[in-house]
XYZ file of C-alpha atoms in Angstrom:
707
model
C -105.305 134.325 -46.244
C -104.744 136.684 -43.529
C -106.787 139.096 -44.264
C -110.011 136.404 -45.876
C -109.794 135.241 -42.149
C -109.925 138.766 -40.406
C -113.246 139.443 -42.561
C -114.690 136.456 -41.512
C -113.886 137.135 -37.535
C -115.606 140.817 -38.282
C -119.025 138.844 -40.020
C -119.051 137.249 -36.593
C -119.017 141.148 -34.706
C -115.596 142.735 -33.582
C -113.091 141.855 -30.966
C -113.293 142.555 -27.726
C -111.504 145.908 -27.202
C -108.584 146.719 -24.727
C -110.513 148.332 -20.811
C -108.096 149.465 -18.568
C -110.736 149.329 -16.173
C -111.789 145.621 -15.988
C -110.529 143.531 -13.370
C -112.445 140.389 -14.230
C -116.489 140.686 -12.883
C -117.489 143.955 -12.558
C -118.842 145.049 -9.322
C -120.743 148.111 -9.820
C -123.650 146.973 -12.076
C -127.903 147.320 -12.137
C -130.392 145.119 -12.446
C -131.165 143.653 -16.142
C -134.324 142.127 -17.920
C -136.252 144.181 -14.798
C -139.699 143.063 -16.952
C -138.610 139.504 -16.522
C -137.912 139.872 -13.286
C -141.422 141.331 -12.268
C -142.945 138.614 -14.582
C -141.529 135.910 -12.836
C -142.041 137.383 -9.279
C -145.712 137.673 -10.271
C -146.003 134.455 -11.890
C -144.470 133.156 -8.514
C -147.451 134.584 -6.701
C -149.536 133.467 -8.784
C -148.165 129.921 -7.920
C -148.142 130.227 -4.462
C -151.881 130.945 -4.760
C -152.282 127.815 -7.028
C -150.653 126.172 -3.970
C -152.869 128.099 -1.491
C -156.249 127.053 -3.861
C -154.967 123.487 -3.662
C -154.646 123.340 -0.358
C -158.280 124.657 0.315
C -160.263 122.500 -1.796
C -157.758 119.324 -1.905
C -157.971 116.248 0.261
C -154.984 113.666 -0.437
C -156.376 111.662 2.397
C -158.729 109.935 -0.096
C -155.200 108.470 -1.503
C -153.734 107.943 1.772
C -156.129 106.085 3.808
C -159.275 103.932 2.687
C -163.252 105.115 3.008
C -166.010 102.860 4.070
C -169.374 103.368 2.887
C -170.627 106.401 4.468
C -167.587 108.243 3.556
C -165.304 108.868 6.469
C -161.542 107.525 6.230
C -160.104 104.524 8.322
C -157.451 104.740 10.747
C -157.955 108.281 11.354
C -160.460 110.674 13.325
C -163.562 108.332 14.256
C -162.068 105.445 13.260
C -158.817 105.826 14.684
C -158.397 102.834 15.871
C -160.105 100.916 12.632
C -157.142 101.200 10.025
C -158.382 98.662 7.494
C -161.088 98.601 5.257
C -163.614 95.024 5.296
C -165.680 94.367 1.999
C -168.974 92.601 2.682
C -168.756 90.970 -0.549
C -165.653 91.563 -2.651
C -166.171 89.068 -5.216
C -168.835 91.544 -6.550
C -166.215 94.104 -7.818
C -163.435 91.866 -8.788
C -165.399 89.351 -10.857
C -167.412 91.535 -12.881
C -164.761 94.758 -13.033
C -161.648 94.852 -14.212
C -158.562 95.246 -11.484
C -156.737 98.432 -13.170
C -160.279 99.868 -13.068
C -160.951 99.270 -9.664
C -157.500 100.510 -8.839
C -158.436 103.523 -10.622
C -161.127 104.143 -9.423
C -160.294 104.155 -5.619
C -160.386 100.640 -4.609
C -164.460 101.228 -4.744
C -166.966 97.949 -4.988
C -170.796 98.266 -5.118
C -170.993 96.191 -1.969
C -171.038 97.625 1.671
C -167.770 98.395 3.405
C -166.880 98.920 6.720
C -163.542 100.096 8.784
C -162.277 97.271 10.836
C -159.583 97.394 13.689
C -158.054 93.763 12.320
C -158.815 91.430 9.159
C -161.057 88.932 9.635
C -158.023 85.337 10.308
C -160.817 82.472 9.860
C -163.501 81.665 7.445
C -167.292 81.740 9.038
C -170.705 81.878 7.249
C -173.541 82.739 8.632
C -175.686 79.449 9.605
C -179.499 78.807 8.388
C -180.034 78.325 12.541
C -178.528 82.012 13.184
C -180.818 83.783 10.881
C -183.218 84.075 14.042
C -180.959 84.838 16.770
C -179.623 88.326 17.265
C -176.406 90.297 16.363
C -175.492 90.713 19.388
C -175.149 86.838 19.584
C -173.881 85.781 16.635
C -171.742 89.096 15.986
C -170.839 90.345 19.067
C -170.493 88.314 21.658
C -168.367 86.750 19.128
C -165.927 89.271 18.579
C -167.229 89.721 15.029
C -167.009 93.404 14.680
C -167.888 93.446 11.199
C -171.118 95.131 11.093
C -172.076 98.890 9.801
C -171.548 101.050 13.067
C -175.047 101.637 14.775
C -176.524 98.337 14.038
C -178.872 97.519 16.898
C -177.945 94.070 19.205
C -181.526 93.181 19.387
C -181.693 93.319 15.632
C -182.400 89.755 13.585
C -179.068 88.511 11.436
C -182.003 87.685 9.230
C -182.513 91.333 8.869
C -179.513 92.710 8.928
C -178.308 89.926 6.314
C -181.599 91.252 3.939
C -180.542 95.042 4.505
C -177.196 94.345 3.995
C -176.274 95.615 7.597
C -173.723 93.007 8.203
C -171.697 90.180 6.565
C -173.095 87.030 6.035
C -169.681 85.152 5.178
C -165.676 86.274 6.432
C -162.715 84.849 4.471
C -159.517 85.033 6.758
C -157.931 88.065 4.857
C -154.518 89.610 4.898
C -154.026 94.142 4.954
C -152.951 95.210 1.682
C -152.755 98.999 1.156
C -155.149 99.647 3.866
C -158.262 97.067 2.574
C -158.413 93.341 3.643
C -157.856 90.696 1.119
C -158.791 87.437 1.089
C -155.933 84.759 1.138
C -155.514 82.948 -2.169
C -155.383 79.284 -0.588
C -158.826 80.149 1.992
C -161.636 77.734 1.578
C -164.670 79.887 -0.014
C -168.478 79.614 0.978
C -170.795 78.554 -1.783
C -172.308 81.675 -3.260
C -175.223 81.693 -6.094
C -174.135 82.212 -9.300
C -170.210 82.305 -8.490
C -168.359 79.542 -9.274
C -165.403 78.790 -6.179
C -162.471 78.653 -9.717
C -163.570 82.324 -10.648
C -163.858 83.231 -6.746
C -160.021 81.790 -5.988
C -158.611 83.145 -9.904
C -160.166 86.713 -9.184
C -158.562 86.667 -5.801
C -155.146 85.394 -7.112
C -155.569 88.331 -10.140
C -156.477 91.279 -7.109
C -153.119 90.005 -4.731
C -150.902 89.715 -7.344
C -151.888 93.623 -8.573
C -152.267 95.250 -5.697
C -150.603 93.442 -2.929
C -147.222 95.289 -2.560
C -147.105 95.508 0.956
C -145.329 92.308 1.599
C -143.021 93.861 -1.114
C -142.411 97.039 0.487
C -141.594 95.800 3.612
C -138.876 93.732 2.270
C -137.248 96.726 0.383
C -137.724 98.761 3.869
C -135.559 96.063 5.726
C -132.932 95.884 2.863
C -132.451 99.268 3.565
C -132.574 98.958 7.388
C -130.030 96.621 7.097
C -127.567 97.811 4.397
C -127.984 101.825 4.948
C -124.638 102.387 5.840
C -123.002 100.151 3.365
C -124.980 102.143 0.953
C -123.414 105.937 2.454
C -119.974 104.068 2.619
C -120.309 103.560 -1.260
C -121.739 107.134 -1.571
C -118.550 108.693 0.613
C -116.507 106.595 -1.594
C -118.029 108.236 -4.618
C -117.672 111.344 -3.547
C -113.779 110.522 -2.776
C -113.151 109.103 -6.232
C -115.213 112.222 -7.860
C -112.697 114.652 -5.585
C -109.804 112.355 -6.956
C -110.230 112.489 -10.303
C -110.670 116.586 -10.386
C -107.664 116.904 -8.410
C -105.494 114.798 -10.173
C -106.340 116.461 -13.713
C -103.757 118.777 -12.853
C -100.894 116.353 -12.924
C -102.315 113.529 -15.313
C -104.823 115.879 -18.139
C -102.387 115.420 -20.476
C -101.562 111.964 -20.574
C -104.903 110.927 -19.667
C -106.581 113.162 -22.443
C -103.701 111.059 -25.120
C -104.687 107.704 -23.491
C -108.183 108.559 -24.257
C -107.861 110.102 -28.026
C -105.418 106.562 -28.485
C -107.830 104.414 -27.003
C -110.781 105.452 -28.880
C -108.610 105.625 -32.328
C -107.662 101.868 -30.910
C -111.322 101.015 -30.679
C -112.317 101.908 -34.408
C -108.906 100.170 -35.633
C -110.432 97.171 -33.922
C -113.903 97.644 -35.368
C -111.808 97.851 -38.749
C -110.298 94.462 -38.716
C -113.301 92.713 -37.582
C -115.435 94.285 -40.304
C -112.978 93.250 -42.743
C -112.615 89.689 -41.087
C -116.486 89.390 -41.144
C -117.116 90.788 -44.827
C -113.731 88.555 -46.199
C -115.989 85.517 -45.037
C -119.417 86.392 -46.487
C -117.665 87.468 -49.180
C -115.766 83.786 -49.908
C -119.496 82.515 -49.413
C -121.339 84.667 -51.464
C -123.705 86.199 -49.375
C -125.021 89.289 -51.295
C -127.685 91.474 -50.565
C -129.118 90.708 -54.004
C -129.687 87.227 -52.982
C -131.376 88.377 -49.544
C -133.724 91.063 -50.864
C -135.678 93.524 -49.169
C -136.576 92.802 -45.603
C -137.901 93.939 -42.510
C -135.991 91.647 -39.971
C -132.681 94.026 -39.734
C -130.372 90.713 -37.993
C -130.505 89.017 -41.049
C -128.723 91.918 -42.699
C -125.571 90.383 -40.378
C -125.317 87.970 -43.083
C -124.552 89.920 -46.146
C -121.131 90.954 -46.872
C -122.458 94.986 -47.825
C -123.631 95.210 -44.268
C -119.823 94.659 -43.349
C -118.199 96.248 -46.083
C -120.401 99.653 -45.228
C -119.562 99.758 -41.878
C -116.050 99.175 -42.750
C -116.277 102.057 -44.678
C -118.173 104.030 -41.977
C -115.382 103.101 -39.141
C -112.558 104.191 -41.882
C -113.648 107.260 -42.412
C -114.149 108.268 -38.717
C -110.474 106.825 -38.122
C -108.893 109.207 -40.589
C -110.832 111.897 -39.585
C -110.044 111.759 -35.719
C -106.080 111.055 -37.464
C -106.500 114.312 -38.993
C -107.268 116.219 -36.451
C -105.079 115.003 -34.133
C -102.088 115.575 -36.588
C -103.748 119.182 -37.413
C -105.669 120.333 -34.422
C -102.694 119.302 -31.789
C -102.059 122.459 -30.740
C -105.450 123.054 -30.005
C -106.470 120.061 -28.397
C -102.919 121.372 -25.962
C -104.375 124.718 -25.191
C -107.767 122.476 -23.817
C -105.536 119.835 -21.771
C -104.061 122.798 -20.561
C -107.578 125.050 -19.477
C -108.521 121.167 -17.962
C -105.398 121.600 -15.863
C -106.242 125.505 -14.901
C -109.911 124.544 -14.060
C -108.393 121.974 -11.654
C -106.374 124.315 -10.091
C -109.278 126.806 -10.018
C -110.901 124.016 -8.291
C -109.005 123.485 -5.887
C -108.622 127.249 -4.944
C -111.815 127.168 -4.965
C -112.793 124.011 -3.139
C -116.115 125.365 -2.013
C -117.631 125.167 -5.399
C -117.542 121.656 -5.090
C -120.185 121.179 -2.759
C -122.576 123.840 -4.477
C -124.477 120.626 -6.202
C -125.936 120.178 -2.895
C -127.231 123.932 -2.637
C -128.981 123.183 -6.054
C -130.457 119.649 -5.206
C -132.117 121.250 -1.813
C -133.300 123.952 -4.364
C -134.602 121.622 -7.011
C -135.865 119.233 -4.664
C -137.842 121.945 -2.625
C -139.234 123.158 -6.670
C -140.076 119.539 -7.217
C -141.797 118.493 -4.022
C -143.843 121.959 -3.802
C -144.853 120.683 -7.555
C -145.573 117.132 -5.932
C -147.973 118.667 -2.807
C -149.675 121.232 -5.449
C -150.988 118.331 -8.023
C -152.204 116.240 -5.475
C -154.125 118.458 -4.063
C -155.450 119.816 -7.147
C -156.190 115.817 -8.114
C -158.168 115.282 -4.549
C -159.750 118.764 -4.894
C -164.058 118.462 -4.386
C -166.596 117.959 -2.092
C -167.670 114.388 -1.277
C -170.883 113.213 -2.717
C -172.999 110.672 -1.491
C -176.116 109.042 -3.305
C -178.881 106.309 -2.656
C -177.402 102.928 -3.356
C -179.153 98.929 -2.842
C -177.688 95.791 -3.939
C -180.579 94.653 -5.845
C -183.518 97.996 -7.091
C -185.534 95.483 -8.417
C -186.709 93.825 -5.354
C -190.649 95.274 -4.092
C -190.240 98.466 -1.996
C -187.115 99.569 -4.190
C -189.655 101.361 -7.114
C -190.050 104.318 -5.899
C -186.343 105.102 -4.105
C -184.184 107.462 -6.596
C -181.101 105.798 -6.878
C -178.077 107.106 -7.285
C -179.482 110.663 -6.315
C -177.544 112.660 -3.274
C -178.349 112.634 0.077
C -176.968 113.097 3.736
C -174.791 110.056 5.040
C -175.418 111.791 8.417
C -179.592 111.236 8.552
C -180.987 107.395 9.056
C -182.012 105.536 5.821
C -186.366 104.440 6.671
C -186.952 102.574 3.598
C -189.027 99.474 2.889
C -185.617 98.700 -0.086
C -183.846 95.786 1.308
C -180.000 97.099 2.167
C -181.059 100.600 0.782
C -178.034 102.495 2.074
C -176.620 106.451 1.334
C -173.047 105.608 0.076
C -169.762 107.590 -1.212
C -170.019 108.184 -4.704
C -167.085 110.402 -4.939
C -166.317 113.949 -5.123
C -168.080 116.688 -7.170
C -166.654 118.310 -10.382
C -168.549 121.401 -10.042
C -166.994 124.644 -8.559
C -164.434 127.138 -9.525
C -161.431 124.956 -8.705
C -162.918 121.973 -9.981
C -163.903 124.036 -13.301
C -160.542 125.050 -13.974
C -158.343 121.788 -12.521
C -156.814 121.360 -15.818
C -155.664 125.030 -16.188
C -154.345 125.301 -13.073
C -152.672 121.524 -13.135
C -150.997 123.148 -16.668
C -150.328 126.357 -14.415
C -148.418 123.790 -11.984
C -146.443 122.481 -14.624
C -145.157 125.671 -16.245
C -144.570 126.767 -12.849
C -142.602 123.015 -12.079
C -140.372 123.822 -15.406
C -139.848 127.395 -15.267
C -138.699 127.091 -11.494
C -135.826 124.115 -11.877
C -134.522 126.005 -15.203
C -134.434 128.771 -13.194
C -132.240 126.691 -10.548
C -130.012 125.482 -12.750
C -129.482 128.605 -14.165
C -129.080 130.466 -11.047
C -126.136 127.429 -10.483
C -124.427 128.207 -13.775
C -124.243 131.828 -13.334
C -122.900 131.671 -9.694
C -119.937 129.149 -10.250
C -119.564 131.279 -13.453
C -119.189 134.259 -11.329
C -116.286 132.607 -8.987
C -114.438 131.095 -11.540
C -113.969 134.036 -13.546
C -112.533 135.930 -10.505
C -110.348 133.179 -10.285
C -109.181 133.603 -14.170
C -109.076 137.788 -13.740
C -107.052 137.167 -10.862
C -103.134 138.988 -11.453
C -101.349 136.985 -8.585
C -103.199 133.533 -8.088
C -104.293 132.925 -4.969
C -103.043 136.725 -3.677
C -105.947 138.985 -5.889
C -108.697 136.099 -5.649
C -111.337 137.626 -3.559
C -112.180 136.488 -0.391
C -115.181 134.795 -0.530
C -115.445 134.540 -4.518
C -118.530 131.944 -4.104
C -120.597 133.995 -1.793
C -120.026 137.069 -3.623
C -121.152 135.861 -6.894
C -124.413 134.030 -5.045
C -125.495 137.143 -4.167
C -124.464 139.377 -6.815
C -126.699 136.751 -9.156
C -129.809 137.069 -6.420
C -129.383 140.518 -6.538
C -128.995 141.748 -9.756
C -129.575 139.103 -12.391
C -133.103 137.297 -11.508
C -134.933 138.688 -14.391
C -131.981 137.398 -16.640
C -131.544 134.096 -15.147
C -135.720 133.972 -15.764
C -135.411 135.039 -19.390
C -133.318 132.143 -19.816
C -135.062 129.987 -18.066
C -138.374 130.867 -19.896
C -137.260 130.390 -22.992
C -136.066 126.757 -22.548
C -139.268 125.797 -20.474
C -140.980 126.622 -23.801
C -139.620 124.271 -25.884
C -139.503 121.800 -23.148
C -143.379 122.656 -23.031
C -143.753 122.069 -26.400
C -142.195 118.264 -26.588
C -144.073 117.375 -23.440
C -146.683 118.135 -25.597
C -145.684 116.335 -28.822
C -144.772 113.438 -26.555
C -148.625 113.435 -25.502
C -149.816 114.214 -29.469
C -147.881 110.924 -30.153
C -148.986 108.544 -27.664
C -152.530 109.574 -28.012
C -152.192 109.176 -31.936
C -150.038 106.305 -32.078
C -152.642 103.943 -32.652
C -154.193 105.988 -35.611
C -151.282 107.210 -37.184
C -150.533 106.470 -40.498
C -146.722 106.488 -41.760
C -146.667 110.051 -43.013
C -148.120 111.216 -39.905
C -145.416 109.332 -37.595
C -142.307 110.645 -40.028
C -143.752 114.259 -39.608
C -143.831 113.814 -35.615
C -140.390 112.603 -35.279
C -139.145 115.151 -37.184
C -140.811 117.827 -35.292
C -139.543 115.873 -32.196
C -136.014 115.863 -33.666
C -136.256 119.461 -34.287
C -136.963 120.166 -31.214
C -134.450 118.162 -29.089
C -131.645 120.110 -31.451
C -133.559 123.308 -30.460
C -133.046 122.864 -27.083
C -129.893 121.623 -27.096
C -128.776 124.339 -28.708
C -130.649 126.656 -26.389
C -128.929 125.463 -23.251
C -125.524 125.896 -24.909
C -126.492 129.333 -25.804
C -128.220 129.829 -22.237
C -124.592 128.681 -20.651
C -122.343 130.470 -22.152
C -124.682 134.087 -21.778
C -124.975 133.523 -17.953
C -121.148 133.362 -18.010
C -121.341 136.603 -19.972
C -123.850 137.794 -17.446
C -121.660 136.802 -14.451
C -118.872 138.623 -16.219
C -119.709 141.974 -17.040
C -123.453 142.075 -15.664
C -125.340 142.999 -18.813
C -128.754 141.691 -19.782
C -129.549 138.153 -21.282
C -130.142 139.317 -24.881
C -126.701 141.150 -25.115
C -125.032 138.518 -23.419
C -125.844 135.819 -25.136
C -124.981 137.765 -28.620
C -121.903 138.609 -27.368
C -121.542 135.191 -26.120
C -122.164 133.476 -29.841
C -120.466 136.099 -31.321
C -117.087 135.282 -29.154
C -117.618 131.442 -30.185
C -117.905 131.616 -33.656
C -114.818 133.783 -34.083
C -113.180 131.183 -32.660
C -115.364 127.951 -33.723
C -112.211 125.370 -34.199
C -111.430 125.798 -30.673
C -115.067 125.155 -29.205
C -115.360 122.118 -31.177
C -112.180 120.974 -29.725
C -112.183 122.142 -25.855
C -116.150 120.368 -25.905
C -115.239 117.118 -27.407
C -112.168 116.930 -25.341
C -114.024 117.875 -21.944
C -116.979 115.284 -22.879
C -114.710 112.876 -23.430
C -112.724 113.563 -20.132
C -115.747 114.082 -18.068
C -117.648 110.533 -19.815
C -114.137 108.248 -18.728
C -114.235 110.292 -15.344
C -117.800 109.264 -14.702
C -117.389 105.685 -16.210
C -114.448 105.712 -13.723
C -116.451 106.506 -10.246
C -120.187 104.750 -11.276
C -118.161 101.466 -12.667
C -115.804 101.402 -9.847
C -118.582 102.072 -6.953
C -121.048 99.552 -8.812
C -118.542 97.034 -9.241
C -117.249 97.151 -5.224
C -121.046 97.414 -4.564
C -121.757 94.199 -7.021
C -119.051 91.760 -5.622
C -119.589 93.083 -1.662
C -123.359 92.890 -1.536
C -123.519 89.738 -3.544
C -120.976 88.120 -0.528
C -118.093 87.995 -3.414
C -115.324 88.953 -1.638
C -113.951 86.696 1.064
C -112.022 87.291 4.476
C -113.520 90.522 5.478
C -114.263 89.342 8.739
C -117.673 90.127 10.771
C -117.157 93.982 10.935
C -117.034 94.264 7.464
C -120.039 91.043 6.693
C -121.895 91.979 3.860
C -126.159 92.152 4.684
C -128.313 89.045 4.107
C -131.059 90.831 2.262
C -134.031 89.368 0.475
C -133.241 91.496 -2.827
C -129.306 92.522 -3.100
C -129.635 94.186 -6.466
C -131.114 97.083 -4.785
C -128.444 98.279 -2.538
C -126.291 97.829 -5.525
C -128.769 99.659 -7.599
C -128.759 102.904 -4.962
C -125.647 102.788 -4.798
C -124.825 103.507 -8.361
C -127.751 105.680 -8.928
C -126.125 107.568 -5.950
C -122.145 107.204 -7.474
C -123.884 108.496 -10.824
C -125.573 112.028 -9.203
C -122.265 112.322 -7.165
C -120.334 112.350 -9.927
C -122.602 114.742 -12.291
C -122.584 116.978 -9.513
C -118.900 117.484 -8.914
C -118.143 116.939 -12.666
C -121.167 119.567 -13.552
C -119.198 122.285 -11.912
C -116.243 121.189 -13.443
C -117.556 121.752 -16.871
C -118.850 124.653 -16.117
C -114.938 125.657 -14.530
C -113.602 124.606 -18.144
C -116.198 126.605 -19.787
C -116.256 129.715 -18.034
C -112.506 129.964 -18.316
C -112.372 128.788 -21.944
C -114.476 132.180 -22.649
C -112.045 134.502 -20.252
C -109.103 133.212 -22.410
C -110.796 134.532 -25.701
C -111.538 137.425 -23.752
C -108.051 137.300 -22.892
C -106.252 136.719 -26.322
C -108.472 139.684 -27.845
C -108.092 142.241 -24.631
C -104.820 142.254 -24.437
C -101.307 141.403 -25.866
C -98.722 140.461 -23.600
C -97.238 144.425 -23.270
C -95.895 145.534 -19.931
C -99.653 147.938 -19.674
C -101.568 145.184 -21.270
C -100.108 142.133 -19.787
C -102.112 138.175 -20.437
C -103.771 136.969 -17.340
C -103.573 133.963 -18.604
C -101.475 130.768 -17.241
C -97.962 130.321 -17.978
C -98.376 126.821 -19.901
C -101.055 128.573 -21.895
C -99.029 131.209 -22.581
C -95.924 128.909 -23.312
C -98.493 126.256 -26.152
C -99.628 129.911 -28.281
C -95.705 130.893 -28.223
C -96.454 134.168 -26.287
C -95.338 136.040 -23.602
C -95.861 138.590 -21.326
C -93.203 141.765 -21.744
C -94.158 142.651 -17.872
C -95.676 141.129 -15.041
C -98.247 142.811 -13.063
C -96.423 143.634 -10.318
C -93.510 145.429 -12.751
C -95.711 148.281 -13.221
C -99.120 149.918 -11.838
C -102.020 149.436 -13.977
C -103.931 152.336 -15.029
C -107.581 152.173 -13.086
């Protein structure tokens, strides 16, 4: 039996041999995966070049500021005092065009548009008797500065209306997204061919779709009223996370067994509930043969076979867990001891708990840089202006080349009524525009690769710090002075290429998943059941592949941090080491996942419940100092608190999980390298030695080890 187990272990590589010079993470190491390191730096230089190219050709102001008919921005430059855009006849677009299409097209309408300092506050229409008066008398003198720039004051109002240089009517409007949109209850003038009902419906639909300004103001007010309470909630989440990890040293064992018994209890209740439902339906004679086949899945709840199948599945799970608890109790005890040891390691190297802030800052830089590049690339190109007239069939417009290029700075002299040189969009020609799609793909690849590299950096740095804790003879005396800083500098100096290699493999799989999701989205309306099945299989395979690569990369980074070898060798050694101890790996993984899930549930649930009771005013007698603020949307600070608590808990518990995985690999190596003799004592803690039934025949201080 023992010989067969030894043969099985030999199939996954030979156990690590004793090395008298090994003292934990080696210091004398060389750079690894240099080719991938050079490739990564070249890619980063190209990423920077894409950013420069996007900055040169892009114009994000078109997203932030509206444009008038001449293409000038409202709110900046010469129109700094005129931040709002007024449409002369907004109904020309809302009545004949889909509102979503208008929003996607930059809210452009086939009507003159002018920048104004304020939106109209009252309804007004040009009366017939005013046609013979001048623009100065009707518009400028009455403080109606809504004509296009440069319209002379001595021009007749009739001529200005025919050429659409001034508006023929005004409606009380409110600014939304930098544009003046009419009120829904405003008195609409009679316009030829347009009913008041259709105008009111169009205004209502437009405001419902685009008027987000009031909501944003209310959200800003809620944040201004509750930001300090949100910070208190996040501080509470931080304290709870620290307490949970530090108290694991004392209550890890009872907590794990309580969780396991809780899972068994939930399964037992499920078995009881399924039996009761099955018994009732069996007595009624409700069988699946009477129901037949149906696509209404809820109907299967009323047949006995459904509950019988659920009962069998739960009973099998209950039996498997009981057998695992009985026969794998020693390995569960090892997992608990490693959890305690991880809590001890975190207590000695407290700086690791705040390393997620470094990772978060680097991730923020990566995401912000990509977002800026994407915005600039999407707005690249030079503005184009074309001739436009409200009615090209009028006399004098036959010979005018409509929709041809023009210069907005030149004065338009034509007999065509209302002829103007208006802004059409951005040209799609040129080097940057022709390569726009390729540059966007490059930017997306850069986003995934840099994010995965940052995450890999964090894992490798933490692994180096915690490995230095495990391989210290006398704790904490032999732990390096700055284990986290040393691991950070060591990883950046020697293993940037290895991290880039692992991140690239994961990035390619994630890009493949994104492409597959895009294809699935595009073909969703046209695909047949066979195509849907094939796509689902591919997506499932890629999902499993991504999970496996993440698991393999994580353990490879641990081996890189300890031994300083390249990515492929480290991944192979880690995989072989885990396969030689596969049962321990499964037990530790599930116990750790269960414990961390409970910790997240405790932190997030506690903060969420307290936030709900506080912001809804359900905690009485707190006094004026702790009085809940008056909010427009009380759910907003609650959701922010819950999300922040989840991020904080995930950050702290990810450090703890990395510590457990690192100590576990070191523990497995310790078992293979050493035998407990005076010359080769174990590095593991006394609790692990006691569980394994082993002991050191000599302590590290009894005999000086060979170098």
